[in-house]
PDB file of C-alpha atoms in Angstrom:
ATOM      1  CA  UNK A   1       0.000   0.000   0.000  1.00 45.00           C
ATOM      2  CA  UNK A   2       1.472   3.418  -0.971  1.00 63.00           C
ATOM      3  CA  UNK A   3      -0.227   5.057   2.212  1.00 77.00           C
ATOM      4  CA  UNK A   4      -0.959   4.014   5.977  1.00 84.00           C
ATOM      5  CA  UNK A   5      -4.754   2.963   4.981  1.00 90.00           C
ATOM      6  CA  UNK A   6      -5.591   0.046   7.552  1.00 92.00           C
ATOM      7  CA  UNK A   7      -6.937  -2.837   5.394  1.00 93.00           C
ATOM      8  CA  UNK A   8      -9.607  -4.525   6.507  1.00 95.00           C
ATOM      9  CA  UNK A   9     -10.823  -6.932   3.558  1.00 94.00           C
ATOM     10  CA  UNK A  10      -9.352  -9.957   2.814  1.00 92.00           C
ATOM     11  CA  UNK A  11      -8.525 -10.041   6.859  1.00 93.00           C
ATOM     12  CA  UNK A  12     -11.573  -9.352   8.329  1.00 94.00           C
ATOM     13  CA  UNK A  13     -15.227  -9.586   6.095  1.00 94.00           C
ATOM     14  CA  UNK A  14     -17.090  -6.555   7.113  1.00 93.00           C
ATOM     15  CA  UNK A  15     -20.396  -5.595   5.433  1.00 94.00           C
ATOM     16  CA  UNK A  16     -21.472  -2.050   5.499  1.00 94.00           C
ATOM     17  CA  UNK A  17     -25.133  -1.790   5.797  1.00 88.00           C
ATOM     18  CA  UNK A  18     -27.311   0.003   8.783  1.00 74.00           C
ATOM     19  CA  UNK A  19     -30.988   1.601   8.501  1.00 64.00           C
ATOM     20  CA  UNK A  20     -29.998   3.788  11.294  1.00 56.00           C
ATOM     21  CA  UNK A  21     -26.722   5.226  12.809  1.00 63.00           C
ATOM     22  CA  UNK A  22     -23.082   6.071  11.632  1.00 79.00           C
ATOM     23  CA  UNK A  23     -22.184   4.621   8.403  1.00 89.00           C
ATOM     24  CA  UNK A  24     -18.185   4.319   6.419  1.00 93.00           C
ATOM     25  CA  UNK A  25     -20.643   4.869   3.545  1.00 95.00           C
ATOM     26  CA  UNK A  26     -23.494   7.461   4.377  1.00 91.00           C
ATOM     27  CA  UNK A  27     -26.207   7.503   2.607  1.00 86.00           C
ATOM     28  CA  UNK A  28     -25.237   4.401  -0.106  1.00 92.00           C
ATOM     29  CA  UNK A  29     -28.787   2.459  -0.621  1.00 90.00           C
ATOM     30  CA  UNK A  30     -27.319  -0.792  -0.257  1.00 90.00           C
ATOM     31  CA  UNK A  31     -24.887  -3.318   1.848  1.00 94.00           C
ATOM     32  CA  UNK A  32     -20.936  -2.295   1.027  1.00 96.00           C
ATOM     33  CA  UNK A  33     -17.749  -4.458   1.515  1.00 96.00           C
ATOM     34  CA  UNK A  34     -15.407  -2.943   3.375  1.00 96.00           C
ATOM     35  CA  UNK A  35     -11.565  -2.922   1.736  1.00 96.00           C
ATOM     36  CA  UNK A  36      -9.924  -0.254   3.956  1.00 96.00           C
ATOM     37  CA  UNK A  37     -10.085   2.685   6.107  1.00 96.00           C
ATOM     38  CA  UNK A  38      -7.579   5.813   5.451  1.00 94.00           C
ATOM     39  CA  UNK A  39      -5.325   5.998   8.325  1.00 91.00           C
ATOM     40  CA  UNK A  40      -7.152   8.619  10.844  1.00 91.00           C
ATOM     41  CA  UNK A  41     -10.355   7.333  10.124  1.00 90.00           C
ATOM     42  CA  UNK A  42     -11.381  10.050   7.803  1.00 94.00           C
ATOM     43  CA  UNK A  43     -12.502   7.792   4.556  1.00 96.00           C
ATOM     44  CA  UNK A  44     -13.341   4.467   4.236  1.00 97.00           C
ATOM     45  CA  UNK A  45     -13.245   2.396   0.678  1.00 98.00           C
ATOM     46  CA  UNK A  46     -15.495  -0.410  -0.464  1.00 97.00           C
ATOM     47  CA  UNK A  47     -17.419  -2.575  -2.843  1.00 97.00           C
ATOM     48  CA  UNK A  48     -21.264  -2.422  -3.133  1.00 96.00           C
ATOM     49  CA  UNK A  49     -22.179  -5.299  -2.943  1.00 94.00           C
ATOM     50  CA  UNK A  50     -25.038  -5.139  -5.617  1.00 84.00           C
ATOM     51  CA  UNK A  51     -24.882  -5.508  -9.409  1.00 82.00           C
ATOM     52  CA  UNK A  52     -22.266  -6.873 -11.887  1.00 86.00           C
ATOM     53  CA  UNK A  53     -18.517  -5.472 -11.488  1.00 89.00           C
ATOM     54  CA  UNK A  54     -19.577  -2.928  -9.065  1.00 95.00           C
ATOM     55  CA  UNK A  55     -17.421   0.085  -8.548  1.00 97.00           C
ATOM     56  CA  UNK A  56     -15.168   1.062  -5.829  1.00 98.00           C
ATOM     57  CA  UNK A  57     -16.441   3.715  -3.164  1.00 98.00           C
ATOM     58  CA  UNK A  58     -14.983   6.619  -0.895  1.00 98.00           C
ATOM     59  CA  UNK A  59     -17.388   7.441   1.626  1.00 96.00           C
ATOM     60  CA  UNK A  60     -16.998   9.593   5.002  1.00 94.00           C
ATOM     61  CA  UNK A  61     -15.256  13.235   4.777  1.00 93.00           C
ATOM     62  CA  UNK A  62     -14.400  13.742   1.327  1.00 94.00           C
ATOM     63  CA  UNK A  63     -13.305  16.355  -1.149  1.00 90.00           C
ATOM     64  CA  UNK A  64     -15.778  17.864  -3.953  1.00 89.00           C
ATOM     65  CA  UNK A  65     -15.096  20.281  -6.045  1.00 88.00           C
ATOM     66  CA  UNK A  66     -16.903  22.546  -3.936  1.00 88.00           C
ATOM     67  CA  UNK A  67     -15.355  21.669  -0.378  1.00 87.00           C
ATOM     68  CA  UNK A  68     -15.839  18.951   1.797  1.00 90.00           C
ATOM     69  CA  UNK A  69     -18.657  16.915   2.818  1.00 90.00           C
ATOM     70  CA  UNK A  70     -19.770  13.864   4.096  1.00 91.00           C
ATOM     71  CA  UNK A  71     -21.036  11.315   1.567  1.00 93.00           C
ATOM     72  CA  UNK A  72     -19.823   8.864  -0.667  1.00 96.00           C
ATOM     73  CA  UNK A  73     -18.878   9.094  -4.151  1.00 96.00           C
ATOM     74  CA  UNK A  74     -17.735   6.358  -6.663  1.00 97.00           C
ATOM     75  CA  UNK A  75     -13.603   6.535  -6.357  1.00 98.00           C
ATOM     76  CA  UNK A  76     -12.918   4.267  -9.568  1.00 98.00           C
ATOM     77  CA  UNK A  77     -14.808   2.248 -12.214  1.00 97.00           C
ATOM     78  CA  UNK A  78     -14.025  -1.022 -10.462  1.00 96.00           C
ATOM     79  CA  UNK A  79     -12.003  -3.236  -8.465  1.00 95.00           C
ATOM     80  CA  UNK A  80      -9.077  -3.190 -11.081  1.00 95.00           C
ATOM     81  CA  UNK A  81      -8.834   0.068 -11.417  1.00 96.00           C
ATOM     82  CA  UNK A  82      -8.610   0.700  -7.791  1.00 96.00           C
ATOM     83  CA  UNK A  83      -5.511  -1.822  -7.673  1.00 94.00           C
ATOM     84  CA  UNK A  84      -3.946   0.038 -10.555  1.00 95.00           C
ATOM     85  CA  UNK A  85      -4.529   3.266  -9.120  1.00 96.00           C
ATOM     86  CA  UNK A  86      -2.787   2.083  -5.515  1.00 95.00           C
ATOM     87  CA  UNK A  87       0.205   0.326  -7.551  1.00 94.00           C
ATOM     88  CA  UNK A  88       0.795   3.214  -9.815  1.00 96.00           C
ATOM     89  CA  UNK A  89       0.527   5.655  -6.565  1.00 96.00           C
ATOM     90  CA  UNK A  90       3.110   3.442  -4.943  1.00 94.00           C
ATOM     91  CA  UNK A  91       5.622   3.420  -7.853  1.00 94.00           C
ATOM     92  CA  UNK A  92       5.285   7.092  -7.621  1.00 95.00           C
ATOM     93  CA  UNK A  93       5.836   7.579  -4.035  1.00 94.00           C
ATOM     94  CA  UNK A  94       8.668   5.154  -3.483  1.00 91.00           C
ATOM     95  CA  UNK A  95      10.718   6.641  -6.551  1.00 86.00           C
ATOM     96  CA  UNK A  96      13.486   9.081  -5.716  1.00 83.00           C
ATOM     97  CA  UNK A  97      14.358  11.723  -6.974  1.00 85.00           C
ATOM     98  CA  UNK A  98      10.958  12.665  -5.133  1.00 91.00           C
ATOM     99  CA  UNK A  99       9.640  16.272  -5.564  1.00 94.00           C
ATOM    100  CA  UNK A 100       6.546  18.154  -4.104  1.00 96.00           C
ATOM    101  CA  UNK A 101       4.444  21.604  -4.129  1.00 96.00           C
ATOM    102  CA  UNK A 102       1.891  22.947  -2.339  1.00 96.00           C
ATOM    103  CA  UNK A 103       0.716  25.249  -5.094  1.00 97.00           C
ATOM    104  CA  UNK A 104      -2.619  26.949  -6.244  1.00 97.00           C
ATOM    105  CA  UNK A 105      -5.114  25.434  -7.687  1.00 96.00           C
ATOM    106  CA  UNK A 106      -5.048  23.722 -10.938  1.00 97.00           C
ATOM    107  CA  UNK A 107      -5.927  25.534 -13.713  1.00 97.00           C
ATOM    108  CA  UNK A 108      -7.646  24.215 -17.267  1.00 97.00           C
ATOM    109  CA  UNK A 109      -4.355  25.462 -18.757  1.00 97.00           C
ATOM    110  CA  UNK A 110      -1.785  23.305 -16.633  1.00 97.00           C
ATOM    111  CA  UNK A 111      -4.212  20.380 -17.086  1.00 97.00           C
ATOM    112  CA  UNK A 112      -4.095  20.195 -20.922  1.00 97.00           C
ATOM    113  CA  UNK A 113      -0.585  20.760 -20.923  1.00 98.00           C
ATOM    114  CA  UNK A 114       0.038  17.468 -19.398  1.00 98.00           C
ATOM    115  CA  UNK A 115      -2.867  15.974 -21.346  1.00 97.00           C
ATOM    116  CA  UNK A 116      -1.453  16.711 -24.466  1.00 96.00           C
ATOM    117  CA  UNK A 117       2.312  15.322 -23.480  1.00 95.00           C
ATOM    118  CA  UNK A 118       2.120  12.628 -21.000  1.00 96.00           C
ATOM    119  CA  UNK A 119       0.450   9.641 -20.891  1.00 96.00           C
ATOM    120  CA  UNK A 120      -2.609   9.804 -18.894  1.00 96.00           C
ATOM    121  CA  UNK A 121      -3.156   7.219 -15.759  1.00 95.00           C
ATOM    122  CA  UNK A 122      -5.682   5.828 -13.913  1.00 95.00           C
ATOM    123  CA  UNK A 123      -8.016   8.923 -12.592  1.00 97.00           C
ATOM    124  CA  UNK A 124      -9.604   8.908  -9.091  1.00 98.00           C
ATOM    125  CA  UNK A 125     -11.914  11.210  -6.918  1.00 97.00           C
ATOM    126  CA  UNK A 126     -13.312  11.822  -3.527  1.00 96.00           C
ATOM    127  CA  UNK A 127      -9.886  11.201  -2.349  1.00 95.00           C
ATOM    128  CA  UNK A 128      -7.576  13.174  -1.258  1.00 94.00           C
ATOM    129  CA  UNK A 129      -8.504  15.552  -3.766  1.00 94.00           C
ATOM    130  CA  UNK A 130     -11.755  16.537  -5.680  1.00 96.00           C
ATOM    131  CA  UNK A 131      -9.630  14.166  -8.550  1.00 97.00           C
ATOM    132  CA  UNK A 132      -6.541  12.618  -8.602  1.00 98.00           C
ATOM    133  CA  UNK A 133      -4.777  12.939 -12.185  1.00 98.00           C
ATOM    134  CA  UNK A 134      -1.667  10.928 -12.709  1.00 98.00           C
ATOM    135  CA  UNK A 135       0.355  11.046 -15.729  1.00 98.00           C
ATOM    136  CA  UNK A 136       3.796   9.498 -16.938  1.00 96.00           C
ATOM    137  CA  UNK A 137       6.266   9.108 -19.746  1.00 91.00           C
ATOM    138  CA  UNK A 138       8.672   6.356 -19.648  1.00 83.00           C
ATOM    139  CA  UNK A 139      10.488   6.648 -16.122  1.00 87.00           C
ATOM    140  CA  UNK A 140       9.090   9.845 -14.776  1.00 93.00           C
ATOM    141  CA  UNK A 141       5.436  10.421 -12.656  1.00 96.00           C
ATOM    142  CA  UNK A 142       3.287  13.141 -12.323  1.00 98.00           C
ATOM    143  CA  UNK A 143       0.450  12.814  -9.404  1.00 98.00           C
ATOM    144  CA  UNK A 144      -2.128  15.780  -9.037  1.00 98.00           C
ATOM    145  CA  UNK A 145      -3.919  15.567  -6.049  1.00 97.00           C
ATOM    146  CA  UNK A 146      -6.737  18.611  -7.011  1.00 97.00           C
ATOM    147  CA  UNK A 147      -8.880  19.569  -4.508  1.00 96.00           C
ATOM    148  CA  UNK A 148     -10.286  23.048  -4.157  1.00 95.00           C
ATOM    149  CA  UNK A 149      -8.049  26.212  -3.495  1.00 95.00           C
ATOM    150  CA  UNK A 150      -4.938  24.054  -3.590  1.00 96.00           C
ATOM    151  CA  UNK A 151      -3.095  21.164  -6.208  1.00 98.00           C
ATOM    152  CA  UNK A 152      -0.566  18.853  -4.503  1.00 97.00           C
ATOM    153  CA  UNK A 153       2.342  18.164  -6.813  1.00 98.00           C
ATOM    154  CA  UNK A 154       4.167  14.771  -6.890  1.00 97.00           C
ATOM    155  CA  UNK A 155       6.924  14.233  -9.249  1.00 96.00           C
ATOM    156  CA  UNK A 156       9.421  11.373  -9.375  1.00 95.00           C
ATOM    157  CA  UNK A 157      11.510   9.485 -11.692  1.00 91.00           C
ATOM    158  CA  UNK A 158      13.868   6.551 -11.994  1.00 89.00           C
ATOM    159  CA  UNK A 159      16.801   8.955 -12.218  1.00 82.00           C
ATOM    160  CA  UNK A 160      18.463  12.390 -11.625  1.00 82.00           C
ATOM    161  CA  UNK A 161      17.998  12.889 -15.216  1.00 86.00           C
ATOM    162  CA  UNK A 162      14.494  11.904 -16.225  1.00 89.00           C
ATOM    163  CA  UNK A 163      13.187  13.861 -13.119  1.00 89.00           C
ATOM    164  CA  UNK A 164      15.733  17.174 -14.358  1.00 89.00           C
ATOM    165  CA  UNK A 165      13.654  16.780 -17.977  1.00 92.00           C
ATOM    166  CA  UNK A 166      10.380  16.349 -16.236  1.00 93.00           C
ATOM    167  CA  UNK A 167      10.709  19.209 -13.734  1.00 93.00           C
ATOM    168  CA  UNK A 168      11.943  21.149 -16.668  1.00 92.00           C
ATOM    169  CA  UNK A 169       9.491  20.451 -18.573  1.00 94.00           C
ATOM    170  CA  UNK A 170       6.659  21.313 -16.137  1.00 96.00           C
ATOM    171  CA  UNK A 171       8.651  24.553 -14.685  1.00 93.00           C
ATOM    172  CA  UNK A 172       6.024  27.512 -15.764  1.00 95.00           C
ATOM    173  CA  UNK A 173       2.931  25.714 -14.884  1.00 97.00           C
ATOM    174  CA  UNK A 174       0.822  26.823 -12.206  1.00 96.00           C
ATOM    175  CA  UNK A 175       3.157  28.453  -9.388  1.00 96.00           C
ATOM    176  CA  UNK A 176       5.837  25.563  -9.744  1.00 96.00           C
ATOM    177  CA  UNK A 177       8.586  27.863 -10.078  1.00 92.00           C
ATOM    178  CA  UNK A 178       8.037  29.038  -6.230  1.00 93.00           C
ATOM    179  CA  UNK A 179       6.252  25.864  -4.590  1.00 96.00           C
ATOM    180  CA  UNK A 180       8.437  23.138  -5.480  1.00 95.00           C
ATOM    181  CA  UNK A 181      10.109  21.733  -3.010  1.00 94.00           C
ATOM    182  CA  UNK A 182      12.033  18.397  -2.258  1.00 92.00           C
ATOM    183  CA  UNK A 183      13.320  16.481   1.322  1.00 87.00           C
ATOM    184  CA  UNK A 184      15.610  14.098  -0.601  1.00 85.00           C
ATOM    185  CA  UNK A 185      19.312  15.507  -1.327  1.00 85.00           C
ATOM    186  CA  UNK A 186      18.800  14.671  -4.885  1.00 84.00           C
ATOM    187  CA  UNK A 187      15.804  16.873  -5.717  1.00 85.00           C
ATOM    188  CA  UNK A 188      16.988  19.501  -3.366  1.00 87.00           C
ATOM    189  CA  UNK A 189      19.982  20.208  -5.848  1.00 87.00           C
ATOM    190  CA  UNK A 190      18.359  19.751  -8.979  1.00 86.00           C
ATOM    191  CA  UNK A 191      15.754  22.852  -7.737  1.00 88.00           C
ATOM    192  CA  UNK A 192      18.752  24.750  -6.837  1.00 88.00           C
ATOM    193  CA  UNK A 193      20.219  24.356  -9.757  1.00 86.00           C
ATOM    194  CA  UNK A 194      16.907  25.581 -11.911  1.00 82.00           C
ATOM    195  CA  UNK A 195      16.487  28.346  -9.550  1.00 83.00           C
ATOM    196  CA  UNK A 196      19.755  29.850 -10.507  1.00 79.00           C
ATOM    197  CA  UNK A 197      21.115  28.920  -6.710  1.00 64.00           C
TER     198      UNK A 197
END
């Protein structure tokens, strides 16, 4: 798992499913498998359990595009692209060179941009942004976690090299230029470098 989710299902079988009282999945008209819980309780995911190849679910305090609120909302198509989405998130995180930004919130422009020259990945929402866009080409990541006022920024690659083409690339989107930042010795110099430092 590329986060500190607790996971519940295949461990445990827990069935999501009340008439009355607090539910990981408020509001969701029928019974829902419970795969995991994010790691302060704040979102749960599951599995209706209803219907042919049933999506995957976030439900608790999540992100719209609005703000946040307490619902559910479907997180990805299906059961696949939930694993894809959690292995592709992990080969992200775990990469190094690793950099990161706080920065504003994602315009239309900055969007296409990557649209139009990376490869798109799997796409997510609810979680822990409005959306989650991911994009790559060949050894180097891009993870957008979009939520409203704000866009966290995660960047990796293989190497030194295919991050300093990425990062390049990507320099003048958004507020990059200022927000970047990296806590790996690698990254650190390679924004040094590109801010002239």
């Amino acid at each position: 798992m590329p986060y500190t989710d607790r996971v519940i299902y295949p461990d445990r079988v827990v069935v999501d499913w009340s008439a009355s009282g607090d539910r990981e999945f408020p509001d969701w008209p029928s019974p829902v498998l419970l795969i995991s819980v994010e790691n302060q309780g704040v979102c749960a995911w599951g599995v209706p359990l209803a219907g042919q190849n049933p999506p995957v679910l976030v439900g608790g305090q999540i992100v719209s595009r609005t703000g946040w609120s307490h619902g559910t909302t479907q997180y990805c198509p299906d059961v696949a692209a939930f694993v894809a989405s959690r292995r592709w998130d992990a080969a992200c995180l775990s990469q190094e060179p690793l950099i990161q930004a706080q920065a504003a919130e994602l315009d239309a422009g900055s969007l296409e941009y990557l649209r139009e020259r990376y490869e798109q990945g799997p796409v997510t929402v609810g979680w822990p942004g409005h959306t989650v866009h991911r994009f790559q080409c060949r050894d180097a990541k891009i993870m957008l976690w979009d939520s409203p006022g704000q866009c966290d920024w995660w960047i990796s690659a293989v190497g030194a090299s295919a991050l300093d083409e990425t990062i390049a690339a990507v320099w003048h989107l958004s507020d990059l230029r200022t927000s970047l930042w990296s806590s790996d010795s690698q990254g650190a110099a390679l924004l040094r470098r590109l801010r002239g430092h």
